[in-house]
Amino acid sequence: MTHSAPRPTRLRLDAALDGLAVTFRGMTAHPDENNCECHWGSAEELGRLKVADRELAPDLLRRTWRAPDWSDHPSVLRRILPQLARSLVAGRTDPYSDPDDIGRSFARGHWQRWPAEQAAAVREFLDAWWADTLTDPAPVLSAHDLLALITEASGELGPWLAHWESQPGTTADRHLTAAADHWEYELLGDDLPWDAWDNRQEKCAELTAWLLDHARPRLVAHGAPDELLHRIRLLGLTGDARWDDPHWPGYSY
């Protein structure tokens, strides 16, 4: 039996995960960190965050990254980041959480302000995960869901779209078709298709412009359904011109 070689992007992602493990080895939550026993967890569980490199139970990991009220969120995030990243890539995260929830946990940690080596390790993980997803025919997390996560984690949308734009091939085009189909309802209502931490309208305008300028011609070349192409075209119209177009899908908001 023959086995196909791992994608180069997957090898890069595995290296990025290893990099997180090395970079954040020995990290703990702040010794004085606290949280509500009624709403977060027990004192014993809190103590586990103050012990380095100890694997956390999945439920404890979930409650930890979801909690918005740590006094030192950066320290907590550094403590759980290697395990959290591997869980994300393996698809072992809370199925009831939206990807942008996870992105906001990264954002609350303000990882871009961490020491250069630490910030670089986080950025490489996000970059590598995005690159691998766009080349994976069946990623654990869809490209449009991952885009929401990494946009909220990084506070920027443009670089991720630029990478998608530079990524050729049928797989990336299929992901683009699925994303456009997922996004079009909210965008036609002039709203961003995920819950943004900030700059919601600016991100909505940026995503809409990208779909019109880059994605629609690419979707045409890929043979996307005419119905989807018309709905993307409608994003370029405003007011009555949009609502009165014969291809308006009849959405109400």
PDB file of C-alpha atoms in Angstrom:
ATOM      1  CA  MET A   1       0.000   0.000   0.000  1.00  0.00           C
ATOM      2  CA  THR A   2       1.319   3.428  -0.902  1.00  0.00           C
ATOM      3  CA  HIS A   3       0.738   6.558   1.105  1.00  0.00           C
ATOM      4  CA  SER A   4       0.798  10.051  -0.326  1.00  0.00           C
ATOM      5  CA  ALA A   5       3.411  12.372   1.085  1.00  0.00           C
ATOM      6  CA  PRO A   6       2.185  15.017   3.515  1.00  0.00           C
ATOM      7  CA  ARG A   7       1.398  18.375   1.971  1.00  0.00           C
ATOM      8  CA  PRO A   8       4.266  20.860   2.389  1.00  0.00           C
ATOM      9  CA  THR A   9       1.774  23.155   4.076  1.00  0.00           C
ATOM     10  CA  ARG A  10       0.916  20.419   6.585  1.00  0.00           C
ATOM     11  CA  LEU A  11       4.599  19.930   7.381  1.00  0.00           C
ATOM     12  CA  ARG A  12       4.844  23.666   7.974  1.00  0.00           C
ATOM     13  CA  LEU A  13       1.804  23.534  10.260  1.00  0.00           C
ATOM     14  CA  ASP A  14       3.254  20.634  12.256  1.00  0.00           C
ATOM     15  CA  ALA A  15       6.483  22.610  12.651  1.00  0.00           C
ATOM     16  CA  ALA A  16       4.495  25.638  13.831  1.00  0.00           C
ATOM     17  CA  LEU A  17       2.722  23.513  16.455  1.00  0.00           C
ATOM     18  CA  ASP A  18       6.093  22.211  17.633  1.00  0.00           C
ATOM     19  CA  GLY A  19       7.301  25.801  17.737  1.00  0.00           C
ATOM     20  CA  LEU A  20       4.464  26.789  20.054  1.00  0.00           C
ATOM     21  CA  ALA A  21       5.290  23.894  22.366  1.00  0.00           C
ATOM     22  CA  VAL A  22       8.931  24.943  22.586  1.00  0.00           C
ATOM     23  CA  THR A  23       8.275  28.673  22.858  1.00  0.00           C
ATOM     24  CA  PHE A  24       5.643  28.411  25.597  1.00  0.00           C
ATOM     25  CA  ARG A  25       7.136  25.542  27.554  1.00  0.00           C
ATOM     26  CA  GLY A  26       7.113  26.288  31.262  1.00  0.00           C
ATOM     27  CA  MET A  27       4.444  29.004  31.060  1.00  0.00           C
ATOM     28  CA  THR A  28       1.842  29.308  33.818  1.00  0.00           C
ATOM     29  CA  ALA A  29      -1.016  31.559  34.762  1.00  0.00           C
ATOM     30  CA  HIS A  30      -0.115  34.385  37.133  1.00  0.00           C
ATOM     31  CA  PRO A  31       0.254  33.108  40.736  1.00  0.00           C
ATOM     32  CA  ASP A  32      -2.471  35.510  41.883  1.00  0.00           C
ATOM     33  CA  GLU A  33      -4.897  34.671  39.072  1.00  0.00           C
ATOM     34  CA  ASN A  34      -8.422  33.920  40.225  1.00  0.00           C
ATOM     35  CA  ASN A  35     -11.874  33.254  38.813  1.00  0.00           C
ATOM     36  CA  CYS A  36     -15.385  32.592  40.024  1.00  0.00           C
ATOM     37  CA  GLU A  37     -15.900  29.051  41.291  1.00  0.00           C
ATOM     38  CA  CYS A  38     -19.613  29.275  40.484  1.00  0.00           C
ATOM     39  CA  HIS A  39     -19.160  30.257  36.840  1.00  0.00           C
ATOM     40  CA  TRP A  40     -15.707  29.039  35.828  1.00  0.00           C
ATOM     41  CA  GLY A  41     -14.440  26.189  37.963  1.00  0.00           C
ATOM     42  CA  SER A  42     -12.935  24.967  41.210  1.00  0.00           C
ATOM     43  CA  ALA A  43      -9.867  26.142  43.073  1.00  0.00           C
ATOM     44  CA  GLU A  44      -8.248  22.811  42.214  1.00  0.00           C
ATOM     45  CA  GLU A  45      -8.796  23.436  38.505  1.00  0.00           C
ATOM     46  CA  LEU A  46      -7.431  26.955  38.833  1.00  0.00           C
ATOM     47  CA  GLY A  47      -4.355  25.475  40.449  1.00  0.00           C
ATOM     48  CA  ARG A  48      -3.716  23.383  37.352  1.00  0.00           C
ATOM     49  CA  LEU A  49      -3.271  26.548  35.312  1.00  0.00           C
ATOM     50  CA  LYS A  50      -0.471  27.544  37.666  1.00  0.00           C
ATOM     51  CA  VAL A  51       1.461  24.339  36.993  1.00  0.00           C
ATOM     52  CA  ALA A  52       3.488  24.356  33.782  1.00  0.00           C
ATOM     53  CA  ASP A  53       3.032  21.912  30.902  1.00  0.00           C
ATOM     54  CA  ARG A  54       0.285  19.844  32.500  1.00  0.00           C
ATOM     55  CA  GLU A  55      -2.319  18.574  30.042  1.00  0.00           C
ATOM     56  CA  LEU A  56      -5.767  19.954  30.795  1.00  0.00           C
ATOM     57  CA  ALA A  57      -8.999  18.024  30.439  1.00  0.00           C
ATOM     58  CA  PRO A  58     -10.890  19.135  27.307  1.00  0.00           C
ATOM     59  CA  ASP A  59     -13.690  20.731  29.316  1.00  0.00           C
ATOM     60  CA  LEU A  60     -11.232  22.685  31.470  1.00  0.00           C
ATOM     61  CA  LEU A  61      -9.361  23.824  28.370  1.00  0.00           C
ATOM     62  CA  ARG A  62     -12.634  25.008  26.830  1.00  0.00           C
ATOM     63  CA  ARG A  63     -13.737  26.903  29.927  1.00  0.00           C
ATOM     64  CA  THR A  64     -10.322  28.508  30.184  1.00  0.00           C
ATOM     65  CA  TRP A  65     -10.083  29.942  26.681  1.00  0.00           C
ATOM     66  CA  ARG A  66     -13.740  31.000  26.730  1.00  0.00           C
ATOM     67  CA  ALA A  67     -13.542  32.927  30.010  1.00  0.00           C
ATOM     68  CA  PRO A  68     -13.435  36.682  29.256  1.00  0.00           C
ATOM     69  CA  ASP A  69     -12.570  37.890  32.740  1.00  0.00           C
ATOM     70  CA  TRP A  70      -9.047  36.764  33.603  1.00  0.00           C
ATOM     71  CA  SER A  71      -7.064  39.500  35.311  1.00  0.00           C
ATOM     72  CA  ASP A  72      -3.993  38.470  33.275  1.00  0.00           C
ATOM     73  CA  HIS A  73      -5.409  36.934  30.114  1.00  0.00           C
ATOM     74  CA  PRO A  74      -2.033  36.962  28.293  1.00  0.00           C
ATOM     75  CA  SER A  75      -0.498  34.680  30.938  1.00  0.00           C
ATOM     76  CA  VAL A  76      -3.465  32.324  30.845  1.00  0.00           C
ATOM     77  CA  LEU A  77      -3.357  32.181  27.045  1.00  0.00           C
ATOM     78  CA  ARG A  78       0.378  31.484  27.013  1.00  0.00           C
ATOM     79  CA  ARG A  79      -0.215  28.651  29.495  1.00  0.00           C
ATOM     80  CA  ILE A  80      -2.812  26.882  27.336  1.00  0.00           C
ATOM     81  CA  LEU A  81      -1.695  27.885  23.848  1.00  0.00           C
ATOM     82  CA  PRO A  82       0.252  24.767  22.757  1.00  0.00           C
ATOM     83  CA  GLN A  83      -2.590  22.443  23.799  1.00  0.00           C
ATOM     84  CA  LEU A  84      -5.265  24.784  22.459  1.00  0.00           C
ATOM     85  CA  ALA A  85      -3.558  25.027  19.063  1.00  0.00           C
ATOM     86  CA  ARG A  86      -3.275  21.256  18.714  1.00  0.00           C
ATOM     87  CA  SER A  87      -6.907  20.856  19.732  1.00  0.00           C
ATOM     88  CA  LEU A  88      -7.974  23.418  17.148  1.00  0.00           C
ATOM     89  CA  VAL A  89      -6.046  21.766  14.342  1.00  0.00           C
ATOM     90  CA  ALA A  90      -7.401  18.343  15.328  1.00  0.00           C
ATOM     91  CA  GLY A  91     -10.984  19.630  15.481  1.00  0.00           C
ATOM     92  CA  ARG A  92     -11.363  18.934  19.194  1.00  0.00           C
ATOM     93  CA  THR A  93     -12.886  22.275  20.192  1.00  0.00           C
ATOM     94  CA  ASP A  94     -16.300  23.127  21.593  1.00  0.00           C
ATOM     95  CA  PRO A  95     -18.808  22.338  18.796  1.00  0.00           C
ATOM     96  CA  TYR A  96     -21.202  24.920  20.232  1.00  0.00           C
ATOM     97  CA  SER A  97     -18.716  27.792  19.957  1.00  0.00           C
ATOM     98  CA  ASP A  98     -18.328  29.915  16.868  1.00  0.00           C
ATOM     99  CA  PRO A  99     -14.787  30.216  15.490  1.00  0.00           C
ATOM    100  CA  ASP A 100     -14.801  33.954  16.102  1.00  0.00           C
ATOM    101  CA  ASP A 101     -15.192  33.161  19.837  1.00  0.00           C
ATOM    102  CA  ILE A 102     -11.809  31.445  19.727  1.00  0.00           C
ATOM    103  CA  GLY A 103     -10.319  34.312  17.755  1.00  0.00           C
ATOM    104  CA  ARG A 104     -11.449  36.769  20.402  1.00  0.00           C
ATOM    105  CA  SER A 105      -9.654  34.718  23.061  1.00  0.00           C
ATOM    106  CA  PHE A 106      -6.443  35.272  21.096  1.00  0.00           C
ATOM    107  CA  ALA A 107      -7.296  38.962  20.767  1.00  0.00           C
ATOM    108  CA  ARG A 108      -7.860  39.373  24.509  1.00  0.00           C
ATOM    109  CA  GLY A 109      -4.339  38.048  25.023  1.00  0.00           C
ATOM    110  CA  HIS A 110      -2.863  40.902  22.934  1.00  0.00           C
ATOM    111  CA  TRP A 111      -0.293  38.433  21.624  1.00  0.00           C
ATOM    112  CA  GLN A 112       1.183  40.962  19.196  1.00  0.00           C
ATOM    113  CA  ARG A 113       2.598  42.816  22.229  1.00  0.00           C
ATOM    114  CA  TRP A 114       4.381  39.757  23.627  1.00  0.00           C
ATOM    115  CA  PRO A 115       8.163  39.349  23.324  1.00  0.00           C
ATOM    116  CA  ALA A 116       9.201  39.023  19.686  1.00  0.00           C
ATOM    117  CA  GLU A 117       9.884  35.277  19.787  1.00  0.00           C
ATOM    118  CA  GLN A 118       6.490  34.554  21.324  1.00  0.00           C
ATOM    119  CA  ALA A 119       4.561  36.822  18.949  1.00  0.00           C
ATOM    120  CA  ALA A 120       6.388  35.303  15.973  1.00  0.00           C
ATOM    121  CA  ALA A 121       5.446  31.775  17.082  1.00  0.00           C
ATOM    122  CA  VAL A 122       1.760  32.714  17.296  1.00  0.00           C
ATOM    123  CA  ARG A 123       1.840  34.466  13.937  1.00  0.00           C
ATOM    124  CA  GLU A 124       3.545  31.507  12.291  1.00  0.00           C
ATOM    125  CA  PHE A 125       0.900  29.168  13.678  1.00  0.00           C
ATOM    126  CA  LEU A 126      -1.931  31.295  12.274  1.00  0.00           C
ATOM    127  CA  ASP A 127      -0.150  31.716   8.932  1.00  0.00           C
ATOM    128  CA  ALA A 128       0.646  28.017   8.647  1.00  0.00           C
ATOM    129  CA  TRP A 129      -2.862  26.897   9.610  1.00  0.00           C
ATOM    130  CA  TRP A 130      -4.376  29.226   7.013  1.00  0.00           C
ATOM    131  CA  ALA A 131      -1.979  28.092   4.285  1.00  0.00           C
ATOM    132  CA  ASP A 132      -2.674  24.433   5.011  1.00  0.00           C
ATOM    133  CA  THR A 133      -6.446  24.882   5.116  1.00  0.00           C
ATOM    134  CA  LEU A 134      -6.480  26.455   1.666  1.00  0.00           C
ATOM    135  CA  THR A 135      -4.684  23.418   0.229  1.00  0.00           C
ATOM    136  CA  ASP A 136      -6.633  20.780   2.188  1.00  0.00           C
ATOM    137  CA  PRO A 137      -9.591  19.313   0.251  1.00  0.00           C
ATOM    138  CA  ALA A 138     -11.384  18.462   3.515  1.00  0.00           C
ATOM    139  CA  PRO A 139     -10.093  20.684   6.328  1.00  0.00           C
ATOM    140  CA  VAL A 140     -11.268  20.183   9.891  1.00  0.00           C
ATOM    141  CA  LEU A 141     -12.457  23.794   9.936  1.00  0.00           C
ATOM    142  CA  SER A 142     -13.864  25.334   6.752  1.00  0.00           C
ATOM    143  CA  ALA A 143     -11.903  28.145   5.151  1.00  0.00           C
ATOM    144  CA  HIS A 144     -14.648  30.673   5.857  1.00  0.00           C
ATOM    145  CA  ASP A 145     -14.822  29.680   9.529  1.00  0.00           C
ATOM    146  CA  LEU A 146     -11.055  29.793   9.881  1.00  0.00           C
ATOM    147  CA  LEU A 147     -10.978  33.210   8.214  1.00  0.00           C
ATOM    148  CA  ALA A 148     -13.333  34.503  10.914  1.00  0.00           C
ATOM    149  CA  LEU A 149     -11.112  33.002  13.611  1.00  0.00           C
ATOM    150  CA  ILE A 150      -7.801  34.338  12.347  1.00  0.00           C
ATOM    151  CA  THR A 151      -9.254  37.735  11.473  1.00  0.00           C
ATOM    152  CA  GLU A 152     -10.513  38.178  15.026  1.00  0.00           C
ATOM    153  CA  ALA A 153      -7.300  36.700  16.454  1.00  0.00           C
ATOM    154  CA  SER A 154      -5.096  39.097  14.485  1.00  0.00           C
ATOM    155  CA  GLY A 155      -7.351  42.138  14.172  1.00  0.00           C
ATOM    156  CA  GLU A 156      -6.811  42.265  10.409  1.00  0.00           C
ATOM    157  CA  LEU A 157      -8.545  40.840   7.354  1.00  0.00           C
ATOM    158  CA  GLY A 158      -6.519  42.025   4.366  1.00  0.00           C
ATOM    159  CA  PRO A 159      -3.419  39.803   4.679  1.00  0.00           C
ATOM    160  CA  TRP A 160      -5.530  36.642   4.885  1.00  0.00           C
ATOM    161  CA  LEU A 161      -7.517  37.613   1.801  1.00  0.00           C
ATOM    162  CA  ALA A 162      -4.298  38.474  -0.015  1.00  0.00           C
ATOM    163  CA  HIS A 163      -2.931  35.006   0.698  1.00  0.00           C
ATOM    164  CA  TRP A 164      -6.145  33.410  -0.569  1.00  0.00           C
ATOM    165  CA  GLU A 165      -5.900  35.538  -3.682  1.00  0.00           C
ATOM    166  CA  SER A 166      -2.361  34.312  -4.318  1.00  0.00           C
ATOM    167  CA  GLN A 167      -3.296  30.655  -3.766  1.00  0.00           C
ATOM    168  CA  PRO A 168      -4.074  28.957  -7.093  1.00  0.00           C
ATOM    169  CA  GLY A 169      -5.736  25.638  -7.687  1.00  0.00           C
ATOM    170  CA  THR A 170      -9.033  23.832  -7.625  1.00  0.00           C
ATOM    171  CA  THR A 171      -9.019  23.250  -3.868  1.00  0.00           C
ATOM    172  CA  ALA A 172      -8.693  26.933  -3.011  1.00  0.00           C
ATOM    173  CA  ASP A 173     -11.370  27.730  -5.595  1.00  0.00           C
ATOM    174  CA  ARG A 174     -13.767  25.207  -4.035  1.00  0.00           C
ATOM    175  CA  HIS A 175     -13.190  26.777  -0.639  1.00  0.00           C
ATOM    176  CA  LEU A 176     -13.886  30.189  -2.173  1.00  0.00           C
ATOM    177  CA  THR A 177     -17.157  28.995  -3.691  1.00  0.00           C
ATOM    178  CA  ALA A 178     -18.268  27.541  -0.363  1.00  0.00           C
ATOM    179  CA  ALA A 179     -17.274  30.725   1.450  1.00  0.00           C
ATOM    180  CA  ALA A 180     -19.120  33.011  -0.964  1.00  0.00           C
ATOM    181  CA  ASP A 181     -22.221  30.847  -0.628  1.00  0.00           C
ATOM    182  CA  HIS A 182     -21.930  31.024   3.172  1.00  0.00           C
ATOM    183  CA  TRP A 183     -21.377  34.800   3.232  1.00  0.00           C
ATOM    184  CA  GLU A 184     -23.783  36.161   0.644  1.00  0.00           C
ATOM    185  CA  TYR A 185     -26.918  36.399   2.809  1.00  0.00           C
ATOM    186  CA  GLU A 186     -25.329  38.578   5.498  1.00  0.00           C
ATOM    187  CA  LEU A 187     -23.326  40.635   3.027  1.00  0.00           C
ATOM    188  CA  LEU A 188     -26.426  41.403   0.958  1.00  0.00           C
ATOM    189  CA  GLY A 189     -27.863  42.781   4.188  1.00  0.00           C
ATOM    190  CA  ASP A 190     -24.709  44.916   4.545  1.00  0.00           C
ATOM    191  CA  ASP A 191     -23.516  42.969   7.558  1.00  0.00           C
ATOM    192  CA  LEU A 192     -20.355  41.006   8.286  1.00  0.00           C
ATOM    193  CA  PRO A 193     -20.976  37.243   8.341  1.00  0.00           C
ATOM    194  CA  TRP A 194     -19.334  36.753  11.743  1.00  0.00           C
ATOM    195  CA  ASP A 195     -19.336  38.492  15.107  1.00  0.00           C
ATOM    196  CA  ALA A 196     -16.416  40.914  14.981  1.00  0.00           C
ATOM    197  CA  TRP A 197     -14.492  42.189  17.993  1.00  0.00           C
ATOM    198  CA  ASP A 198     -14.319  45.664  16.440  1.00  0.00           C
ATOM    199  CA  ASN A 199     -14.391  47.512  13.087  1.00  0.00           C
ATOM    200  CA  ARG A 200     -17.356  45.437  11.951  1.00  0.00           C
ATOM    201  CA  GLN A 201     -18.451  47.769   9.162  1.00  0.00           C
ATOM    202  CA  GLU A 202     -14.900  48.279   7.895  1.00  0.00           C
ATOM    203  CA  LYS A 203     -14.349  44.521   7.691  1.00  0.00           C
ATOM    204  CA  CYS A 204     -17.701  44.089   5.951  1.00  0.00           C
ATOM    205  CA  ALA A 205     -16.760  46.686   3.336  1.00  0.00           C
ATOM    206  CA  GLU A 206     -13.319  45.120   2.842  1.00  0.00           C
ATOM    207  CA  LEU A 207     -14.709  41.608   2.396  1.00  0.00           C
ATOM    208  CA  THR A 208     -17.406  42.846   0.004  1.00  0.00           C
ATOM    209  CA  ALA A 209     -14.894  44.740  -2.125  1.00  0.00           C
ATOM    210  CA  TRP A 210     -12.629  41.700  -2.282  1.00  0.00           C
ATOM    211  CA  LEU A 211     -15.460  39.438  -3.392  1.00  0.00           C
ATOM    212  CA  LEU A 212     -16.379  41.855  -6.163  1.00  0.00           C
ATOM    213  CA  ASP A 213     -12.872  42.695  -7.354  1.00  0.00           C
ATOM    214  CA  HIS A 214     -11.168  39.328  -7.024  1.00  0.00           C
ATOM    215  CA  ALA A 215     -13.459  36.512  -6.008  1.00  0.00           C
ATOM    216  CA  ARG A 216     -16.267  36.950  -8.529  1.00  0.00           C
ATOM    217  CA  PRO A 217     -14.016  36.664 -11.628  1.00  0.00           C
ATOM    218  CA  ARG A 218     -12.354  33.661 -10.046  1.00  0.00           C
ATOM    219  CA  LEU A 219     -15.721  32.076  -9.298  1.00  0.00           C
ATOM    220  CA  VAL A 220     -16.756  32.602 -12.914  1.00  0.00           C
ATOM    221  CA  ALA A 221     -13.606  30.827 -14.096  1.00  0.00           C
ATOM    222  CA  HIS A 222     -14.218  28.020 -11.602  1.00  0.00           C
ATOM    223  CA  GLY A 223     -17.759  27.458 -12.915  1.00  0.00           C
ATOM    224  CA  ALA A 224     -19.667  28.550  -9.814  1.00  0.00           C
ATOM    225  CA  PRO A 225     -23.483  28.413 -10.070  1.00  0.00           C
ATOM    226  CA  ASP A 226     -25.102  31.341 -11.874  1.00  0.00           C
ATOM    227  CA  GLU A 227     -27.351  32.004  -8.881  1.00  0.00           C
ATOM    228  CA  LEU A 228     -24.334  32.540  -6.644  1.00  0.00           C
ATOM    229  CA  LEU A 229     -22.615  34.713  -9.235  1.00  0.00           C
ATOM    230  CA  HIS A 230     -25.662  36.964  -9.457  1.00  0.00           C
ATOM    231  CA  ARG A 231     -25.796  37.342  -5.676  1.00  0.00           C
ATOM    232  CA  ILE A 232     -22.149  38.350  -5.581  1.00  0.00           C
ATOM    233  CA  ARG A 233     -22.817  40.794  -8.433  1.00  0.00           C
ATOM    234  CA  LEU A 234     -25.639  42.333  -6.405  1.00  0.00           C
ATOM    235  CA  LEU A 235     -23.113  43.319  -3.743  1.00  0.00           C
ATOM    236  CA  GLY A 236     -21.940  45.986  -6.161  1.00  0.00           C
ATOM    237  CA  LEU A 237     -25.398  47.600  -6.228  1.00  0.00           C
ATOM    238  CA  THR A 238     -27.011  49.726  -3.555  1.00  0.00           C
ATOM    239  CA  GLY A 239     -30.516  50.718  -2.528  1.00  0.00           C
ATOM    240  CA  ASP A 240     -33.323  50.184  -5.030  1.00  0.00           C
ATOM    241  CA  ALA A 241     -30.909  48.995  -7.701  1.00  0.00           C
ATOM    242  CA  ARG A 242     -30.138  45.996  -5.534  1.00  0.00           C
ATOM    243  CA  TRP A 243     -33.645  45.258  -4.258  1.00  0.00           C
ATOM    244  CA  ASP A 244     -35.305  45.730  -7.680  1.00  0.00           C
ATOM    245  CA  ASP A 245     -32.802  43.631  -9.603  1.00  0.00           C
ATOM    246  CA  PRO A 246     -34.553  40.638 -11.256  1.00  0.00           C
ATOM    247  CA  HIS A 247     -32.064  38.331  -9.526  1.00  0.00           C
ATOM    248  CA  TRP A 248     -32.724  39.679  -6.032  1.00  0.00           C
ATOM    249  CA  PRO A 249     -33.327  36.508  -3.943  1.00  0.00           C
ATOM    250  CA  GLY A 250     -36.176  37.996  -1.913  1.00  0.00           C
ATOM    251  CA  TYR A 251     -34.359  38.089   1.396  1.00  0.00           C
ATOM    252  CA  SER A 252     -35.868  40.055   4.266  1.00  0.00           C
ATOM    253  CA  TYR A 253     -33.789  41.357   7.145  1.00  0.00           C
TER     254      TYR A 253
END
